[in-house]
PDB file of C-alpha atoms and ligand atoms in Angstrom:
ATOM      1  CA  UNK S1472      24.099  -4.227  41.140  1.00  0.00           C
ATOM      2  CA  UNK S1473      26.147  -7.114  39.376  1.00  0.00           C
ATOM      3  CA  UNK S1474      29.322  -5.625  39.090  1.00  0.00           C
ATOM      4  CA  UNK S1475      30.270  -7.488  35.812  1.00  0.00           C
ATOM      5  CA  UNK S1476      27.255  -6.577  33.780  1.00  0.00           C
ATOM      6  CA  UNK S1477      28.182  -5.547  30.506  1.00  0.00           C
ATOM      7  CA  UNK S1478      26.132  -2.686  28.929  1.00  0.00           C
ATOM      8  CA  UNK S1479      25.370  -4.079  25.482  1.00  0.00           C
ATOM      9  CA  UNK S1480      26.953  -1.386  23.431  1.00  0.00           C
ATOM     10  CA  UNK S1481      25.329  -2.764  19.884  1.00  0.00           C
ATOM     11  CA  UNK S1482      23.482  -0.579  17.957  1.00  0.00           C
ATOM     12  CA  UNK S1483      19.177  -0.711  18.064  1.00  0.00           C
ATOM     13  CA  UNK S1484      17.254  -1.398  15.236  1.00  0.00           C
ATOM     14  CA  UNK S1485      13.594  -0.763  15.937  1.00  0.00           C
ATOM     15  CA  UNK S1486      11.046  -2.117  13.520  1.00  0.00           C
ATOM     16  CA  UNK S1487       7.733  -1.061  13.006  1.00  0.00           C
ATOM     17  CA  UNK S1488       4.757  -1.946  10.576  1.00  0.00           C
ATOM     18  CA  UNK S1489       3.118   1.223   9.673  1.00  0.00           C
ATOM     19  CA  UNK S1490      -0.325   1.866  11.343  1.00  0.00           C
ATOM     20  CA  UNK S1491      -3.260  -0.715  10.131  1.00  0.00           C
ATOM     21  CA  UNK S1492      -3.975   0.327   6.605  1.00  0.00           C
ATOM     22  CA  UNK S1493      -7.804   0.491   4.529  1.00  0.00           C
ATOM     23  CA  UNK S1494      -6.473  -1.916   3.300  1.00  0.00           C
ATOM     24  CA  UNK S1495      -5.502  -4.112   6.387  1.00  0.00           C
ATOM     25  CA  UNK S1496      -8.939  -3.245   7.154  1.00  0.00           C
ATOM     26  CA  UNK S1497     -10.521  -5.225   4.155  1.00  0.00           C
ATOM     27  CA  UNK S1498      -7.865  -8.262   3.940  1.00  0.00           C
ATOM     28  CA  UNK S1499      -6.382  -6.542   1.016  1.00  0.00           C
ATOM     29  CA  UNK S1500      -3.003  -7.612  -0.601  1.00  0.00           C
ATOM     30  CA  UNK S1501      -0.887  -4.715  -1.653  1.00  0.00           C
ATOM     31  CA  UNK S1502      -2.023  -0.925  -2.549  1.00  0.00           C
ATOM     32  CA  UNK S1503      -1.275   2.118  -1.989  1.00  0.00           C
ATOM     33  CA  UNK S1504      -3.500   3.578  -0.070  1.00  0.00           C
ATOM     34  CA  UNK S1505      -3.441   5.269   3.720  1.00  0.00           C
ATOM     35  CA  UNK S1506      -4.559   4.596   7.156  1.00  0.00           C
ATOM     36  CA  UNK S1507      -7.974   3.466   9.236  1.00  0.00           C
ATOM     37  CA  UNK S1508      -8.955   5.312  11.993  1.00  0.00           C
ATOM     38  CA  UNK S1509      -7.065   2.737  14.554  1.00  0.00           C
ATOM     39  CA  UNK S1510      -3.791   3.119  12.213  1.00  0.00           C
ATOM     40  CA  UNK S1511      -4.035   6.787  12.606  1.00  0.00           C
ATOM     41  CA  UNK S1512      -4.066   6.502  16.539  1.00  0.00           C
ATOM     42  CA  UNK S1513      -1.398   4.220  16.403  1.00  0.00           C
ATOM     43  CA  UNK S1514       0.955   6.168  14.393  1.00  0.00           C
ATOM     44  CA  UNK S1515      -0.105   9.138  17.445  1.00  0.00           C
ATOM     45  CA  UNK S1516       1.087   6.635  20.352  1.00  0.00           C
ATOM     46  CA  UNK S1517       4.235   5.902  18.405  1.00  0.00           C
ATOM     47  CA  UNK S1518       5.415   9.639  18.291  1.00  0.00           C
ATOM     48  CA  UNK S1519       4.622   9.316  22.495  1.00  0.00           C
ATOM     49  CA  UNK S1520       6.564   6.292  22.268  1.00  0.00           C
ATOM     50  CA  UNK S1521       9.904   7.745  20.582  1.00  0.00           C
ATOM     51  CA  UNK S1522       9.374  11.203  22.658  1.00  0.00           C
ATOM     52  CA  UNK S1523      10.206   8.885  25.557  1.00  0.00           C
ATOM     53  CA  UNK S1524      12.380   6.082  24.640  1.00  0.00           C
ATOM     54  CA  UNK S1525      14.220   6.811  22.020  1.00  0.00           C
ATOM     55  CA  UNK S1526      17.569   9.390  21.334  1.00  0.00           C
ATOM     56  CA  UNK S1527      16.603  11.338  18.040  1.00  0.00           C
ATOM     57  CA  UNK S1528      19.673  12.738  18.279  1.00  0.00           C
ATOM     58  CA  UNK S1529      20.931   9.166  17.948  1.00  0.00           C
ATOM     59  CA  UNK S1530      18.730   7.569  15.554  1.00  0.00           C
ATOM     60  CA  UNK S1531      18.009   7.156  11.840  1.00  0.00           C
ATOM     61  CA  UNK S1532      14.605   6.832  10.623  1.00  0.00           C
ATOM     62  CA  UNK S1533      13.533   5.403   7.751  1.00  0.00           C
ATOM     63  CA  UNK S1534      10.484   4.641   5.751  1.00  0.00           C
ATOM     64  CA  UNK S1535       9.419   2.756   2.559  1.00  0.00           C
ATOM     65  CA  UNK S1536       8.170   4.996  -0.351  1.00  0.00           C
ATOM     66  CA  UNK S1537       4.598   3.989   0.508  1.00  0.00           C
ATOM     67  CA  UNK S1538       1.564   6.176   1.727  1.00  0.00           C
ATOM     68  CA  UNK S1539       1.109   4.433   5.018  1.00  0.00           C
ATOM     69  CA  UNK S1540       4.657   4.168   6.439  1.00  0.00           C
ATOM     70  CA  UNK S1541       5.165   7.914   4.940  1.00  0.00           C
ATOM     71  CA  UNK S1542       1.739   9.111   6.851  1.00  0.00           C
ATOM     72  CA  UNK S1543       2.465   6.826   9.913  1.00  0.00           C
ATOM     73  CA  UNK S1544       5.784   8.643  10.061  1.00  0.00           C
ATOM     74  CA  UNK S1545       4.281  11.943   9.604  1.00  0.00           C
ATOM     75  CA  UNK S1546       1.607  11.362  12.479  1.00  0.00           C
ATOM     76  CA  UNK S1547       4.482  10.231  14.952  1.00  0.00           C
ATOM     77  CA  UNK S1548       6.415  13.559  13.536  1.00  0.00           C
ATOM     78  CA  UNK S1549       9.183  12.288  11.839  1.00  0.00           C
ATOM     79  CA  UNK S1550      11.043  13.146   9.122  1.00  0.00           C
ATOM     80  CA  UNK S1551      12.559  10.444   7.778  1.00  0.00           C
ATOM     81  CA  UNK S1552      14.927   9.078   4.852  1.00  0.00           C
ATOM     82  CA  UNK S1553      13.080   7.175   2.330  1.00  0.00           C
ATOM     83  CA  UNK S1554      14.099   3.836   1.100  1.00  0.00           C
ATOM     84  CA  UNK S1555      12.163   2.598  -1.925  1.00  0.00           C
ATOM     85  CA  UNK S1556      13.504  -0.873  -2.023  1.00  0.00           C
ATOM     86  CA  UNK S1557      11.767  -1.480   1.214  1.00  0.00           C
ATOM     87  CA  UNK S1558       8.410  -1.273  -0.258  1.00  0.00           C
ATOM     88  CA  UNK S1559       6.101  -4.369   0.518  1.00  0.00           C
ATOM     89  CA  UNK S1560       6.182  -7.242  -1.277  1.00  0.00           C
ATOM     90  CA  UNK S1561       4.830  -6.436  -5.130  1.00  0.00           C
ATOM     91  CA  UNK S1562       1.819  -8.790  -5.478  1.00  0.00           C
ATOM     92  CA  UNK S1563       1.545  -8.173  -9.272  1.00  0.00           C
ATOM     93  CA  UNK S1564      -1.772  -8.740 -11.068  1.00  0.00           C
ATOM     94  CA  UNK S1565      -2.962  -9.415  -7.621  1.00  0.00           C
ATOM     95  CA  UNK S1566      -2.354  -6.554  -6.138  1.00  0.00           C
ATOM     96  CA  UNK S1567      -5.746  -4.490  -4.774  1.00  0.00           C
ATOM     97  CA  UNK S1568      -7.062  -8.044  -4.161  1.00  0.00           C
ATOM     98  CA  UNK S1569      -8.293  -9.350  -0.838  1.00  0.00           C
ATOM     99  CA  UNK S1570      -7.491 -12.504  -0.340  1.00  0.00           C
ATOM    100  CA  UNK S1571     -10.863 -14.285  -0.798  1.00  0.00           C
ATOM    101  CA  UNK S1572     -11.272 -13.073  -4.124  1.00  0.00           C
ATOM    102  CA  UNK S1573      -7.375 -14.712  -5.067  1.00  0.00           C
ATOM    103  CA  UNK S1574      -8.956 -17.624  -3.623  1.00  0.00           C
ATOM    104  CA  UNK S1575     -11.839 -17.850  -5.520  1.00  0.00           C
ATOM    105  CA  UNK S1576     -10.967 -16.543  -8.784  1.00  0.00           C
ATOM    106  CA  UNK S1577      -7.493 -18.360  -8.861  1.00  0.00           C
ATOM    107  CA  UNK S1578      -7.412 -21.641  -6.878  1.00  0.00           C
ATOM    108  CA  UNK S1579      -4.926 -22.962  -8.234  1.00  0.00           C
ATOM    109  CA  UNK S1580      -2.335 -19.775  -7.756  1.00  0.00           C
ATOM    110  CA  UNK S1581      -3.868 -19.327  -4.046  1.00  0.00           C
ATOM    111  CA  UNK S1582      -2.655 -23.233  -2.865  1.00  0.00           C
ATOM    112  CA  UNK S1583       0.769 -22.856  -5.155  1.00  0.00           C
ATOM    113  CA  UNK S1584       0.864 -19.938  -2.670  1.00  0.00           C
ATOM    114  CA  UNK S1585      -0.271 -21.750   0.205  1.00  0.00           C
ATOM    115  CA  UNK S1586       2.249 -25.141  -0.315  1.00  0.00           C
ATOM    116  CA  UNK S1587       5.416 -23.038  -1.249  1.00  0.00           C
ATOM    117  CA  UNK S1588       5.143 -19.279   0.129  1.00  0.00           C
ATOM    118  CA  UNK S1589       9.044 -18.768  -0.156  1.00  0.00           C
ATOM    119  CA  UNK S1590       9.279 -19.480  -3.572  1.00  0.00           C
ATOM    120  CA  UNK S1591       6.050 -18.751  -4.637  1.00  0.00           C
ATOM    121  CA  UNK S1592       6.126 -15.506  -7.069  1.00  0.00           C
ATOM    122  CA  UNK S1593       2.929 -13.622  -7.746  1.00  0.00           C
ATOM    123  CA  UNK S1594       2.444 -12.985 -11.379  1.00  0.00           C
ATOM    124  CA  UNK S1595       4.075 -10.378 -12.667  1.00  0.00           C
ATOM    125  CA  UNK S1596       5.166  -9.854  -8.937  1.00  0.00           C
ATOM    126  CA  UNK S1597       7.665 -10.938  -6.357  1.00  0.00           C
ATOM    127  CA  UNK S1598       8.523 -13.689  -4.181  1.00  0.00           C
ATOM    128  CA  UNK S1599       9.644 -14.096  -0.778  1.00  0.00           C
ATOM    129  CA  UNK S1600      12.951 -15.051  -2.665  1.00  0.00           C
ATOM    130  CA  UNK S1601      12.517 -11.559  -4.711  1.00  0.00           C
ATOM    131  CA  UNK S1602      12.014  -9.742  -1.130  1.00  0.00           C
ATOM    132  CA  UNK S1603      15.164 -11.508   0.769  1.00  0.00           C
ATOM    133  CA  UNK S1604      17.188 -10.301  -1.999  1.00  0.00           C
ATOM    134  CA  UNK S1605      15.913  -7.090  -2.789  1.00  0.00           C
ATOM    135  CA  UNK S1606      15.905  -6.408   1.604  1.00  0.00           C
ATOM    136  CA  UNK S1607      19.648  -7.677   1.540  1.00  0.00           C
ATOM    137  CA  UNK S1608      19.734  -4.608  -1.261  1.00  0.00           C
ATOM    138  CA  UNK S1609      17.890  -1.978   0.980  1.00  0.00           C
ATOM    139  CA  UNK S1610      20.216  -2.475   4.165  1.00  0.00           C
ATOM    140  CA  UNK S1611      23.221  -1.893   2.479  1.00  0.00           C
ATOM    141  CA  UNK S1612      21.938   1.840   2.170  1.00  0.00           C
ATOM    142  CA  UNK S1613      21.480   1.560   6.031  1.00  0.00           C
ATOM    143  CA  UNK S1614      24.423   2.326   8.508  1.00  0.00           C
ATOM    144  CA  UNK S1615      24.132  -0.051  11.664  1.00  0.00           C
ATOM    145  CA  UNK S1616      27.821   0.333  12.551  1.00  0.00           C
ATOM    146  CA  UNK S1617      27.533   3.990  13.793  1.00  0.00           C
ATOM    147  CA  UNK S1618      24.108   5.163  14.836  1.00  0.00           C
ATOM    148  CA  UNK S1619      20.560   3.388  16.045  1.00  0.00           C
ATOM    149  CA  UNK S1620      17.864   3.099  13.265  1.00  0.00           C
ATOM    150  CA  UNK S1621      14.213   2.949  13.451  1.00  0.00           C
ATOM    151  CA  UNK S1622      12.229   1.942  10.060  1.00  0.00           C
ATOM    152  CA  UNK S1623       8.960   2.175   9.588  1.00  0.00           C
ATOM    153  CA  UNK S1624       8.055  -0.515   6.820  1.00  0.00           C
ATOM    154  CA  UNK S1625       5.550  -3.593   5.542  1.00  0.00           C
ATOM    155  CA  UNK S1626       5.039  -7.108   7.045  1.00  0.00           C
ATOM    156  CA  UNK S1627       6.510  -9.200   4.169  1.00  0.00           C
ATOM    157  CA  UNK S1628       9.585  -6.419   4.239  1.00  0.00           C
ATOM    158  CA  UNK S1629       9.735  -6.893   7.999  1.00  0.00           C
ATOM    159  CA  UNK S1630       9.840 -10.697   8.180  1.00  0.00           C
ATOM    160  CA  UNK S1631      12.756 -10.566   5.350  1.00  0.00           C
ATOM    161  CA  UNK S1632      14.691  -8.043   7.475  1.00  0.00           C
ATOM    162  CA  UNK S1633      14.168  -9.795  11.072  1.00  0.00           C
ATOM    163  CA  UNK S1634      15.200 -12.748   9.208  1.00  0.00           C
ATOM    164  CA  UNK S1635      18.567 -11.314   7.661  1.00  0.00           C
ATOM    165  CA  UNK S1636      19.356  -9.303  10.957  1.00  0.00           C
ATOM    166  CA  UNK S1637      18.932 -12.835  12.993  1.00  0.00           C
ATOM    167  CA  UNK S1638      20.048 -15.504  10.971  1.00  0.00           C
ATOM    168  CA  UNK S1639      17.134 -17.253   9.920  1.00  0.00           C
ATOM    169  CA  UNK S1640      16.391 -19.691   7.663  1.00  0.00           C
ATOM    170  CA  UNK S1641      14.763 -18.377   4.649  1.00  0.00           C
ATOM    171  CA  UNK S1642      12.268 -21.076   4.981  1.00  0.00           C
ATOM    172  CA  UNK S1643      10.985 -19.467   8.137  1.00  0.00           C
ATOM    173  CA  UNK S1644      10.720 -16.417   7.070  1.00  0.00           C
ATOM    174  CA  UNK S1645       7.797 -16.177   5.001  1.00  0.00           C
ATOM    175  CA  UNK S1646       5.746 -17.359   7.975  1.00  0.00           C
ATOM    176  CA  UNK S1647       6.910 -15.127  11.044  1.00  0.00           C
ATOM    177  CA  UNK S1648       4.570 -13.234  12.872  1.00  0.00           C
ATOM    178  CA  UNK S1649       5.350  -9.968  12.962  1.00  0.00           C
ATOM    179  CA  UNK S1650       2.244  -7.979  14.784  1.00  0.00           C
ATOM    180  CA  UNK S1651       0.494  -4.766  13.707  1.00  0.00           C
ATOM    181  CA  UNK S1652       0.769  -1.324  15.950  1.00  0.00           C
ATOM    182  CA  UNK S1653       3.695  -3.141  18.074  1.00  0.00           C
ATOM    183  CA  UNK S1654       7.771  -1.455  17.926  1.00  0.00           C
ATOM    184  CA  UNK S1655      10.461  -4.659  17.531  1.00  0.00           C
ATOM    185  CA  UNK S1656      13.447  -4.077  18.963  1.00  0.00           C
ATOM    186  CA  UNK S1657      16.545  -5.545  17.690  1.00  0.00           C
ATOM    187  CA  UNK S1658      20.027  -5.731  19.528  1.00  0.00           C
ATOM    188  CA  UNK S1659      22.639  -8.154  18.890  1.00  0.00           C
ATOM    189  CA  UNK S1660      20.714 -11.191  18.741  1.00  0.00           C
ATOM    190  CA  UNK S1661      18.118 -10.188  21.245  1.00  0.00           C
ATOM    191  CA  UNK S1662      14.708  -9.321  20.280  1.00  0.00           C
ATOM    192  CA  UNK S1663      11.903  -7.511  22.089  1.00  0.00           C
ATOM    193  CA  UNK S1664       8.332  -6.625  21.569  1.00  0.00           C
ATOM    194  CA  UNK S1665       6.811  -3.175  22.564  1.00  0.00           C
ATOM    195  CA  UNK S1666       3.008  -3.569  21.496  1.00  0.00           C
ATOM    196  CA  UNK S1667       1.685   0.239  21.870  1.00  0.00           C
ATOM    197  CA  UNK S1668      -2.084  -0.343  20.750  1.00  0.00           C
TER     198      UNK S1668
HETATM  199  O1  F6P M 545      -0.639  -6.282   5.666  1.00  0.00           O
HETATM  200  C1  F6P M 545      -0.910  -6.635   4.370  1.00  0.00           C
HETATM  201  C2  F6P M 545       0.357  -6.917   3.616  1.00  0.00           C
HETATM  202  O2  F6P M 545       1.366  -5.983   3.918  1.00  0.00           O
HETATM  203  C3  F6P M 545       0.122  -6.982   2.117  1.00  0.00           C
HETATM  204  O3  F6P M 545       0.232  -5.769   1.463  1.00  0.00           O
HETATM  205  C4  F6P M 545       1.146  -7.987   1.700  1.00  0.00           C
HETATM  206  O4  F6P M 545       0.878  -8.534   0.426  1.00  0.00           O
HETATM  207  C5  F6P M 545       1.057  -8.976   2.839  1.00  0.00           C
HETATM  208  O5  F6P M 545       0.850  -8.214   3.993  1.00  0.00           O
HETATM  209  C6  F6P M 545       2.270  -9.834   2.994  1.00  0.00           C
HETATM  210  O6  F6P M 545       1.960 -10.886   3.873  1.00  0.00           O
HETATM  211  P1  F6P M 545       1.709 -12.344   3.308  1.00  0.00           P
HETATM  212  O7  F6P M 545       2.964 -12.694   2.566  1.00  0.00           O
HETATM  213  O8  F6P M 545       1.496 -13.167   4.551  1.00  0.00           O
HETATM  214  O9  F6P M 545       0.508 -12.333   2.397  1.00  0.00           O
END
């Protein structure tokens, strides 16, 4: 045993995507609408995975106001706070759209898109400039000083919060990958991957 080790005494912040979506399943953008079969298995492994890893006692969880982080939540049996500023990103008169149709329907919004995707807004809709913000909002409802935190949220909402918690240049944020049915873990500047499906 290394007798200096330091324990690292900062608090966890585990991130999760809810459990693939219908609409996952059909490249959809946006919705509201609840989980495939596979979803619904993962959001079962991720109640396994928090029965043994992580101190309930200890820990604040948190969803989105969304059907599939509020069922994904439910499945791992949960009951957590809701936050509605960290639903996904609102993809305006796009939203219930897959992304071939945005493609060919609106070319020229789909390479906009494509060429600038942090400052690209979707009509009547957001940006990942909108998100960044409105995430910066979200977390200040969210106590890291005092206790661990596990949220349950949306991959554009995920990227914006990975990339506040670490640093990162906004630029890079609207391209991170941030994997389905996998648990992030955040410490300090240290961050791990748990994929459970
Ligand atoms: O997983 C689908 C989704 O959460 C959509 O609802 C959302 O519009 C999209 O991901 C955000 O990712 P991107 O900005 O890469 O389209």
């Amino acid at each position: 045993m290394l007798i200096n080790a330091k324990e690292n005494t900062e608090k966890v912040i585990y991130i999760s995507r809810h459990g693939q979506s219908e609409m996952n399943v059909k490249d959809i953008i946006g919705g509201n609408g609840y989980l495939s079969p596979s979803g619904v298995e993962y959001g079962e492994k991720l109640g396994d995975f928090i029965a043994n890893h992580i101190d309930q006692e200890k820990t604040r969880f948190v969803t989105s106001s969304m059907n599939r982080t509020r069922q994904t939540a439910k499945l791992a049996g949960l009951d957590p706070d809701q936050i509605n500023d960290l639903d996904e990103i609102d993809a305006g008169d796009f939203d219930g759209l897959s992304y071939g149709e945005v493609k060919c329907r609106y070319p020229s919004e789909y390479e906009a898109r494509k060429a600038d995707k942090l400052n690209y807004r979707y009509p009547n809709g957001e940006s990942y400039v909108d998100l960044l913000k409105r995430t910066r909002r979200a977390i200040q409802n969210v106590d890291f000083e005092s206790c661990d935190n596990f949220l349950i949220i949306h991959q554009a909402v995920a990227r914006c919060l990975i990339g506040i918690l670490l640093g990162l240049s906004d630029e890079k944020v609207p391209q991170m990958e941030v994997p389905l049915h996998t648990v992030i873990k955040i410490q300090g500047s240290e961050i791990t991957y748990h994929k459970l499906l």
